[in-house]
PDB file of C-alpha atoms in Angstrom:
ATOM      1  CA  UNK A   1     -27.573 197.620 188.820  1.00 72.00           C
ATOM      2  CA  UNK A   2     -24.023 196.180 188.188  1.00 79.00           C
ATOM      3  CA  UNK A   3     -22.142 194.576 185.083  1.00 87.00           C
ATOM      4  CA  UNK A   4     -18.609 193.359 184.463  1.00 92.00           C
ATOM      5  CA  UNK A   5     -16.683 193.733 181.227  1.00 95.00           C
ATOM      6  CA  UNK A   6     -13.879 191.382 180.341  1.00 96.00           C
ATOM      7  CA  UNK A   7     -12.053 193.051 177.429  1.00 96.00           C
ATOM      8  CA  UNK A   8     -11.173 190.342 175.547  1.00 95.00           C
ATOM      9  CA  UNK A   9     -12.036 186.932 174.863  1.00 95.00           C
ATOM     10  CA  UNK A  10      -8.942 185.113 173.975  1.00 97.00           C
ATOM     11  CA  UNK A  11      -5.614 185.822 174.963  1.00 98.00           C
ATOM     12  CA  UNK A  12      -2.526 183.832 174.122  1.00 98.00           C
ATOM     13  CA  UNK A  13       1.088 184.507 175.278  1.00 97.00           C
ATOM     14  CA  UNK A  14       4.434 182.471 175.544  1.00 97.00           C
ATOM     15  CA  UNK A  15       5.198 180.325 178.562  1.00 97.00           C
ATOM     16  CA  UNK A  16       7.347 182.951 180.935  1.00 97.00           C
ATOM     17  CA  UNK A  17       5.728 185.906 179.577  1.00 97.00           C
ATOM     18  CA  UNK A  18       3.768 188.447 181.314  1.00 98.00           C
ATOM     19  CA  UNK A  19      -0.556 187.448 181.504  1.00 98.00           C
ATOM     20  CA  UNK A  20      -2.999 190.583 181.590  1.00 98.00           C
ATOM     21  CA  UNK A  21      -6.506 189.969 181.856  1.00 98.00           C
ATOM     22  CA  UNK A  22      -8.765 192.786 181.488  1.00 98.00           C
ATOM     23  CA  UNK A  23     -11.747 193.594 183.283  1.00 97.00           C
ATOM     24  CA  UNK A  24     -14.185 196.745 183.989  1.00 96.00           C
ATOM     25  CA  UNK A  25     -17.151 197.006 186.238  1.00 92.00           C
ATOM     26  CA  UNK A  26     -19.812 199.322 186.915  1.00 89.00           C
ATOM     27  CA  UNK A  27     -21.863 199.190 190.521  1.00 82.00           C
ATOM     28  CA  UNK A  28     -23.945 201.593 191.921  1.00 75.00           C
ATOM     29  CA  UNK A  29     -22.627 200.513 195.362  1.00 77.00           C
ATOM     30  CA  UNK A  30     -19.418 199.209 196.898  1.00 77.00           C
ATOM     31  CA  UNK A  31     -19.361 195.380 195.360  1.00 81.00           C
ATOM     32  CA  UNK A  32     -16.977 192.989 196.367  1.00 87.00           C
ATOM     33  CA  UNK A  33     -14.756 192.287 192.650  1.00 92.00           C
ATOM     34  CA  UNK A  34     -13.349 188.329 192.313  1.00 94.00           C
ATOM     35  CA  UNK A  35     -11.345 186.702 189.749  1.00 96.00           C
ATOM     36  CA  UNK A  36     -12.029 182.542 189.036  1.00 96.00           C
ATOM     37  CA  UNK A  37     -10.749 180.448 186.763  1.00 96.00           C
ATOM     38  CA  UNK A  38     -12.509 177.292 185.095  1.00 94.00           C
ATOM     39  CA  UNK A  39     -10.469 174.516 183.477  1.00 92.00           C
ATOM     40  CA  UNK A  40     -11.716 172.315 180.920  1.00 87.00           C
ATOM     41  CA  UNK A  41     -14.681 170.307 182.780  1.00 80.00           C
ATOM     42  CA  UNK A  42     -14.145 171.810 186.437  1.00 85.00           C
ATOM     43  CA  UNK A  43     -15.645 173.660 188.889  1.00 87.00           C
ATOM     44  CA  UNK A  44     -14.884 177.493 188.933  1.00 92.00           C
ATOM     45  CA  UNK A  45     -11.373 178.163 191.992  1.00 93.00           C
ATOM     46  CA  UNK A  46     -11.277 181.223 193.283  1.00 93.00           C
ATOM     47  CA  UNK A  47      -8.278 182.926 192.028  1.00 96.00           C
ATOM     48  CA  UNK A  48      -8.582 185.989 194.440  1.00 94.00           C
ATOM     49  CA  UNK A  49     -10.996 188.753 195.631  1.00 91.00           C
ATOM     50  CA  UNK A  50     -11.354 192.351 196.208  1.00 90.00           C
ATOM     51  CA  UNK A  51     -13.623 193.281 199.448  1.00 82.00           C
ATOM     52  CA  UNK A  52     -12.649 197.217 200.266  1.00 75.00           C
ATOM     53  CA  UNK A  53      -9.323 195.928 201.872  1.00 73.00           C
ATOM     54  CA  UNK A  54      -5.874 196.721 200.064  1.00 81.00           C
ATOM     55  CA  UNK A  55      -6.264 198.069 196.602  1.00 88.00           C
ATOM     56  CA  UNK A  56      -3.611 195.272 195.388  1.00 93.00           C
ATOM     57  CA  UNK A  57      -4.809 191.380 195.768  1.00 94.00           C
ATOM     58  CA  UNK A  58      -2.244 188.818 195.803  1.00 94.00           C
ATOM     59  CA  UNK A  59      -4.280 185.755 195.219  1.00 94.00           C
ATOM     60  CA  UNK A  60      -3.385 181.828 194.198  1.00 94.00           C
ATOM     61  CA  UNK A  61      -0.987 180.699 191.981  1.00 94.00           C
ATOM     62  CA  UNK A  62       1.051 184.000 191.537  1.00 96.00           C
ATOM     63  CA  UNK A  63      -1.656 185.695 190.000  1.00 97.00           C
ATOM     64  CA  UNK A  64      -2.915 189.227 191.420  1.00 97.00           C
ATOM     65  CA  UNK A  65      -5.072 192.000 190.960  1.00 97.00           C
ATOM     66  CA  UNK A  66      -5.317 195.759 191.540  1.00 94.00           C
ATOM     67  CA  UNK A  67      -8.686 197.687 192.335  1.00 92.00           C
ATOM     68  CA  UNK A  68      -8.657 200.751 190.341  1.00 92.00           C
ATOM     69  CA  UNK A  69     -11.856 202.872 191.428  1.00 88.00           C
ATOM     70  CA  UNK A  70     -10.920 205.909 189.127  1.00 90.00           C
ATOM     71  CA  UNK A  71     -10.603 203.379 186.063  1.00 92.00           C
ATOM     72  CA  UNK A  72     -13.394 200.926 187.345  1.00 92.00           C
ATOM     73  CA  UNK A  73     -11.141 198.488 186.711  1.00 94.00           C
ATOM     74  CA  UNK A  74      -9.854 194.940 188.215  1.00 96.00           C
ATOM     75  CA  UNK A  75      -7.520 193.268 185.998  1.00 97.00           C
ATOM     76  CA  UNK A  76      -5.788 190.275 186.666  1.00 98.00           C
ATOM     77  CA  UNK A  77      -1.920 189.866 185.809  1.00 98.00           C
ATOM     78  CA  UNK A  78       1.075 187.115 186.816  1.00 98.00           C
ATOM     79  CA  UNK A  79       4.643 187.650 186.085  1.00 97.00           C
ATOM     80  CA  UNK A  80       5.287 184.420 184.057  1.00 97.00           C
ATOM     81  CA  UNK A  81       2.696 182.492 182.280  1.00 97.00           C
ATOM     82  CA  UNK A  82       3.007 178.394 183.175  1.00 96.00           C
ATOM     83  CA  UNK A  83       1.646 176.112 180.796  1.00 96.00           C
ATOM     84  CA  UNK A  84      -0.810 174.772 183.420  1.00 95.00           C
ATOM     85  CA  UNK A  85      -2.774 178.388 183.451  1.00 97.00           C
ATOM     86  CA  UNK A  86      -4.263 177.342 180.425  1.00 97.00           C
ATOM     87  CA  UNK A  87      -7.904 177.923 181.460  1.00 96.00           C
ATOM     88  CA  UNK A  88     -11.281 180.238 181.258  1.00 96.00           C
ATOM     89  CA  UNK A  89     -11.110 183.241 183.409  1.00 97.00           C
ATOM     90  CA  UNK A  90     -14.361 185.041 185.137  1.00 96.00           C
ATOM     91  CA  UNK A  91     -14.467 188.401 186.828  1.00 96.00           C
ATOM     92  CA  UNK A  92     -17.277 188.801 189.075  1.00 93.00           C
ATOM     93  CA  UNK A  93     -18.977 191.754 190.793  1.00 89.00           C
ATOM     94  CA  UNK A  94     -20.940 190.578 193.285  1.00 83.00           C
ATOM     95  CA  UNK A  95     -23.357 192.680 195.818  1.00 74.00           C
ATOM     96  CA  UNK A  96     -25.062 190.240 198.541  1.00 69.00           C
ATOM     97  CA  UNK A  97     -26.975 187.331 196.722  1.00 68.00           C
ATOM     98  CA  UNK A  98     -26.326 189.066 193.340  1.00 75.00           C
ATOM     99  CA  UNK A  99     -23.004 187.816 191.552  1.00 80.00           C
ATOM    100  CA  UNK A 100     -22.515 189.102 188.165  1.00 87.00           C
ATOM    101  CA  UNK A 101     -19.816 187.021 186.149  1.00 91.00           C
ATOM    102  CA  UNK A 102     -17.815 188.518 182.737  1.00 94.00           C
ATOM    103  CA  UNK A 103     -18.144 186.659 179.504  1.00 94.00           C
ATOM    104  CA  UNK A 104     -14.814 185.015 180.148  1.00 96.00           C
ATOM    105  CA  UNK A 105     -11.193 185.057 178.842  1.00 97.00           C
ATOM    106  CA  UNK A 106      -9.783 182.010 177.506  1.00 97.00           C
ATOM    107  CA  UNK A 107      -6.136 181.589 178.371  1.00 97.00           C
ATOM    108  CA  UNK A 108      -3.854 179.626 175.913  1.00 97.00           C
ATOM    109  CA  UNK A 109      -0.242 179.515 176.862  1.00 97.00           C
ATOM    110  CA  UNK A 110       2.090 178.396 173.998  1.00 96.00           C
ATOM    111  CA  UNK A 111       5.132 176.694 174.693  1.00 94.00           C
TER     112      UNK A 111
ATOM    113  CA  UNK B   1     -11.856 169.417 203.923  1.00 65.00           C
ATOM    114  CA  UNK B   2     -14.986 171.352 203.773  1.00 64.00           C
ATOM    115  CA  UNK B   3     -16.407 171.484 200.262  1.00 92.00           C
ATOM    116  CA  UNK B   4     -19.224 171.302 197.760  1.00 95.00           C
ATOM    117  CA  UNK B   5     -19.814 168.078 196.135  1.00 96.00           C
ATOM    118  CA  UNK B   6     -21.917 167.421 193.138  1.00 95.00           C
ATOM    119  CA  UNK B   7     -23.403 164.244 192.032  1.00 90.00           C
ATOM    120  CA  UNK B   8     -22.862 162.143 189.399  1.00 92.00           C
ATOM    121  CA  UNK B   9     -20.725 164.392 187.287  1.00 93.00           C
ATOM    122  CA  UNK B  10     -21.326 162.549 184.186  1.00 95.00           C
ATOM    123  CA  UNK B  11     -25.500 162.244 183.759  1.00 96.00           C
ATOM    124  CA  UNK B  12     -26.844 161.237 180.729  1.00 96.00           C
ATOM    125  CA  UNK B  13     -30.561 161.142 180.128  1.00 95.00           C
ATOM    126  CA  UNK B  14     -33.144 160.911 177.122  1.00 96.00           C
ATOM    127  CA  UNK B  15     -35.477 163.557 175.643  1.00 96.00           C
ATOM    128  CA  UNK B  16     -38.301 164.273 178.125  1.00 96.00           C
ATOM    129  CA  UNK B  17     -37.270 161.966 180.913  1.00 97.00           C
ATOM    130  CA  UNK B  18     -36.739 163.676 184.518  1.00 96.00           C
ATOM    131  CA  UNK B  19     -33.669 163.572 185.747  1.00 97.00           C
ATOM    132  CA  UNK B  20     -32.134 165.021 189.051  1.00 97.00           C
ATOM    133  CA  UNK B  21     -28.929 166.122 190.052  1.00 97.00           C
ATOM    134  CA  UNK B  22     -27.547 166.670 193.649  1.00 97.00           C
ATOM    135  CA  UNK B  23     -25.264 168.802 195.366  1.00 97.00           C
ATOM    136  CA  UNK B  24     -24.336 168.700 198.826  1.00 97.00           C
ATOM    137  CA  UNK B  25     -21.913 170.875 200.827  1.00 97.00           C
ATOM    138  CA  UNK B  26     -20.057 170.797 204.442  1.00 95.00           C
ATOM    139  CA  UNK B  27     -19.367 174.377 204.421  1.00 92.00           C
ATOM    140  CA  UNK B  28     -22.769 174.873 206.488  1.00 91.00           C
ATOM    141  CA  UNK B  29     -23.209 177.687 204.387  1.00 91.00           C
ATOM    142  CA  UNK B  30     -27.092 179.150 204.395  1.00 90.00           C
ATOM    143  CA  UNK B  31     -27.219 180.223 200.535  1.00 91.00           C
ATOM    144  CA  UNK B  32     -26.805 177.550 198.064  1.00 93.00           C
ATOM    145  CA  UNK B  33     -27.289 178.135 194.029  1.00 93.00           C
ATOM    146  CA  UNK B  34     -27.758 176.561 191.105  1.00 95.00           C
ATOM    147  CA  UNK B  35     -25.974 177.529 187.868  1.00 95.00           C
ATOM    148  CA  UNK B  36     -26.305 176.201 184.563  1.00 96.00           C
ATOM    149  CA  UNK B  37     -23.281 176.745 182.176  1.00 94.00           C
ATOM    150  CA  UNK B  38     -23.407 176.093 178.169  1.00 93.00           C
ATOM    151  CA  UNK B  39     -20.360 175.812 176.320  1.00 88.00           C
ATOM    152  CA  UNK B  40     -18.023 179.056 175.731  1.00 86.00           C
ATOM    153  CA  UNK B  41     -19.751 180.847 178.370  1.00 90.00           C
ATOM    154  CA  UNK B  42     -20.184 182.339 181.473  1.00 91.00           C
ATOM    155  CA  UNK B  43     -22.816 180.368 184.183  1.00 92.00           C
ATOM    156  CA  UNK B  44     -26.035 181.606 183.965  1.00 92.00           C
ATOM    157  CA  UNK B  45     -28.145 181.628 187.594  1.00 91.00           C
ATOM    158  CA  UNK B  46     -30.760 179.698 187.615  1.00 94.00           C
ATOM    159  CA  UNK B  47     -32.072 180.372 190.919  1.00 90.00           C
ATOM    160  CA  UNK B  48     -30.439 180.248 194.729  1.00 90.00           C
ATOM    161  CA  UNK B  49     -31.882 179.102 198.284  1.00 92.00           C
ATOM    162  CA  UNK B  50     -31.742 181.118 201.023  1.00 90.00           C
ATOM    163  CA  UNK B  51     -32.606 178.926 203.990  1.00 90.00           C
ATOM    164  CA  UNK B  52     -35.608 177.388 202.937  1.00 91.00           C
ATOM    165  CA  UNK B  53     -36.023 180.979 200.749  1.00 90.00           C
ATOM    166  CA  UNK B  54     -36.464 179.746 197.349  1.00 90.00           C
ATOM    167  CA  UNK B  55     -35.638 182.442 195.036  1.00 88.00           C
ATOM    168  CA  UNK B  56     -36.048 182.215 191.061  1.00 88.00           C
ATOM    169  CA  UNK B  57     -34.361 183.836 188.163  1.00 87.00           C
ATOM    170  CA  UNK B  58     -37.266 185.158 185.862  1.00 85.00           C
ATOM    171  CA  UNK B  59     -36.064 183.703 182.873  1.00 90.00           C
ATOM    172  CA  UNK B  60     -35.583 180.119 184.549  1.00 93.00           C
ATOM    173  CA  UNK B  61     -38.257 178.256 182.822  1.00 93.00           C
ATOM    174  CA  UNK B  62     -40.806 175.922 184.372  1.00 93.00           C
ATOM    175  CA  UNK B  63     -38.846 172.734 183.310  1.00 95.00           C
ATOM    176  CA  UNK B  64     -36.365 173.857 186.075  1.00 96.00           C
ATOM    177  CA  UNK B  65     -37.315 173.128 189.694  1.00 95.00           C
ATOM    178  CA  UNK B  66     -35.269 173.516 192.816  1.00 96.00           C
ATOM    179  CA  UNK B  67     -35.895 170.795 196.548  1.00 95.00           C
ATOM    180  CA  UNK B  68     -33.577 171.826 199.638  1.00 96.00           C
ATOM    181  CA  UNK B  69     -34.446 169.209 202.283  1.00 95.00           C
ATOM    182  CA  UNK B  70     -31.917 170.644 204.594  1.00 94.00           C
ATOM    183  CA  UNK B  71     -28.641 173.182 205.074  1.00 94.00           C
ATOM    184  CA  UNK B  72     -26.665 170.456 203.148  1.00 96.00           C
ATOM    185  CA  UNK B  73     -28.789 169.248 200.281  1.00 96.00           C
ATOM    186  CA  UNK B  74     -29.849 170.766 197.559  1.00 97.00           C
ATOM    187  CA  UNK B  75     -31.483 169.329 194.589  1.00 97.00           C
ATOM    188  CA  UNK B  76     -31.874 170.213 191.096  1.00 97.00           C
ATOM    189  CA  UNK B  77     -34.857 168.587 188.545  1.00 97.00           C
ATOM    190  CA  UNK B  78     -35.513 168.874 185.304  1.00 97.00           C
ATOM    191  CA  UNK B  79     -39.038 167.929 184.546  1.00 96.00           C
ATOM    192  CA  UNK B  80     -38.606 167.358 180.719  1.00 96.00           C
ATOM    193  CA  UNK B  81     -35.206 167.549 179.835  1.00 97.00           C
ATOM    194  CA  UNK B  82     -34.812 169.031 176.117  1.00 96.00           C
ATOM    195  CA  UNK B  83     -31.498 168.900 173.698  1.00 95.00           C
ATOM    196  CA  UNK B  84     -31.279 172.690 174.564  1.00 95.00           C
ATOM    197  CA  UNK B  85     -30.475 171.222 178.322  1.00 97.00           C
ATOM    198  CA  UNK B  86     -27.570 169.854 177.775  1.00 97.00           C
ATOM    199  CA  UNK B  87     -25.035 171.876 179.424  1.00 96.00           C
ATOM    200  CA  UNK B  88     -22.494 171.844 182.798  1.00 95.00           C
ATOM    201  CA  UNK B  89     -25.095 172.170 185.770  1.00 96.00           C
ATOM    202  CA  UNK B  90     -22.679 173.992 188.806  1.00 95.00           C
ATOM    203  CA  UNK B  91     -23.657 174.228 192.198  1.00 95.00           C
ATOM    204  CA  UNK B  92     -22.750 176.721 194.383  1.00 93.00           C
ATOM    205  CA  UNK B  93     -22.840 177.906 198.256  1.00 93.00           C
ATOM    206  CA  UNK B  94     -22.273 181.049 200.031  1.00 89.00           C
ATOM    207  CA  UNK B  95     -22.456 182.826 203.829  1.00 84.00           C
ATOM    208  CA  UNK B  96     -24.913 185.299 202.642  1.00 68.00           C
ATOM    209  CA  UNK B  97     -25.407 188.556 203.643  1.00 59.00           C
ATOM    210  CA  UNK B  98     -23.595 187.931 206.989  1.00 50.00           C
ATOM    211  CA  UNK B  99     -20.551 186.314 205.157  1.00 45.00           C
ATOM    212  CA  UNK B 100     -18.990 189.258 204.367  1.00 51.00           C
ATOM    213  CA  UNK B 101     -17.210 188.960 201.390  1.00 57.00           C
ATOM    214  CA  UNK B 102     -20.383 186.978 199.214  1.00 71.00           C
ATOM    215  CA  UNK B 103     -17.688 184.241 198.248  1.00 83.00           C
ATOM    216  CA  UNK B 104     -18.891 181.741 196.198  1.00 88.00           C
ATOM    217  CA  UNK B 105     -17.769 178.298 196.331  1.00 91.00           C
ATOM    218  CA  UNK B 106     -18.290 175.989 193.684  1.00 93.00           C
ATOM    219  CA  UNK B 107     -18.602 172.134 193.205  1.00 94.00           C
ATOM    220  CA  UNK B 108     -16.902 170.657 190.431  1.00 93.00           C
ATOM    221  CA  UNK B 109     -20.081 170.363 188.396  1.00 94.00           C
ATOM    222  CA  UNK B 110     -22.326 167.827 186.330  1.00 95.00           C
ATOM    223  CA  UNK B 111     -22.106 167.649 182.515  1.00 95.00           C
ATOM    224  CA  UNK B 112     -25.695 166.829 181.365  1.00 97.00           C
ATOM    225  CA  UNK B 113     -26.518 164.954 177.821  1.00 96.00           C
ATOM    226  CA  UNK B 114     -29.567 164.539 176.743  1.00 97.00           C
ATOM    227  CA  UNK B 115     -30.424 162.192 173.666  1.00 95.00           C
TER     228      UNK B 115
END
């Protein structure tokens, strides 16, 4: 079985400030880990994904994400907040035909 | 550019009267899914092809039916639509277990009201 935890719901920071997104996992095997983001009345974009490769992601949009197997842990960060990464976030563990998606983080940048 | 399309992404329909929605992709991708997606939170699977390999969620009720004529089309109906149907219907496609990395890709969805 497998499960993703995103930490929080809602997170707000300043525009040029520092995002973290949290997110935990638990997988009895070696899943592939992805990060997408929703905005209001879209599709889900794949932000960036984790399949075994390098432990850091660079993905999209200056966002990345490290794989920490220790920590079971994936969370998402970017440098400087924008005003236009104002969304919903989803972490996803996902085994072959079985994609498990987080709650979801809302985003709110101020300006 | 290859992609997953979803038609129309505003449908509104009355209490109890089928409607379907459609989704098409170019990716030529063998798994497609169907998602359904209720405000504030995170899609729920409703069930996924496989080929022709229809494959069901077990708490997708009977309303909920699934048609893939071919690797392009896939079709979603719901039989008697209810207000508790109302949500953001996304489709979704994927290599499968061959594709390596299980990517999904998404279509930019349907809203559904029902009234």
């Amino acid at each position: 079985a497998q499960s993703v935890t995103q930490l929080d719901s809602h997170v707000s920071v300043s525009e040029g400030t520092p995002v973290l997104l949290r997110c935990n996992y638990s997988s009895s095997y070696s899943p592939s880990l992805f990060w997408y983001v929703q905005h209001p009345n879209k599709g889900l974009q794949l932000l960036l994904k984790y399949t075994s490769a390098a432990t850091l992601v660079k993905g999209i949009n200056g966002f990345e994400a490290e794989f920490k197997k220790s920590e079971t842990s994936f969370h998402l960060t970017k440098p400087s907040a924008h005003m236009s990464d104002a969304a919903e976030y989803f972490c996803v563990v996902s085994l072959p035909l079985d994609m498990r998606f987080g709650a979801g983080t809302r985003l709110t940048v101020k300006p | 550019d290859a992609m997953v399309i979803q038609n129309p992404r505003y449908q509104v329909t009355q209490f109890g009267k089928p409607v379907t929605l459609s989704c098409s992709q170019t990716l030529n991708h063998n798994v497609m899914y169907w998602y359904q997606q209720k405000s504030s939170q995170a899609p729920k699977l409703l069930f996924h092809y496989y080929d022709k390999d229809f494959n069901n969620e077990a708490d997708t009720p009977d309303n909920f039916q699934s048609r893939r004529p071919n690797t392009s089309f896939c079709f979603l109906d719901i039989r008697s639509p209810g207000l508790g149907d109302a949500a953001m219907y996304l489709c979704a496609t994927s290599a499968g277990q061959t594709g390596g990395s299980y990517e999904q890709y998404f279509g930019p969805g349907t809203r559904l009201t029902v009234t």
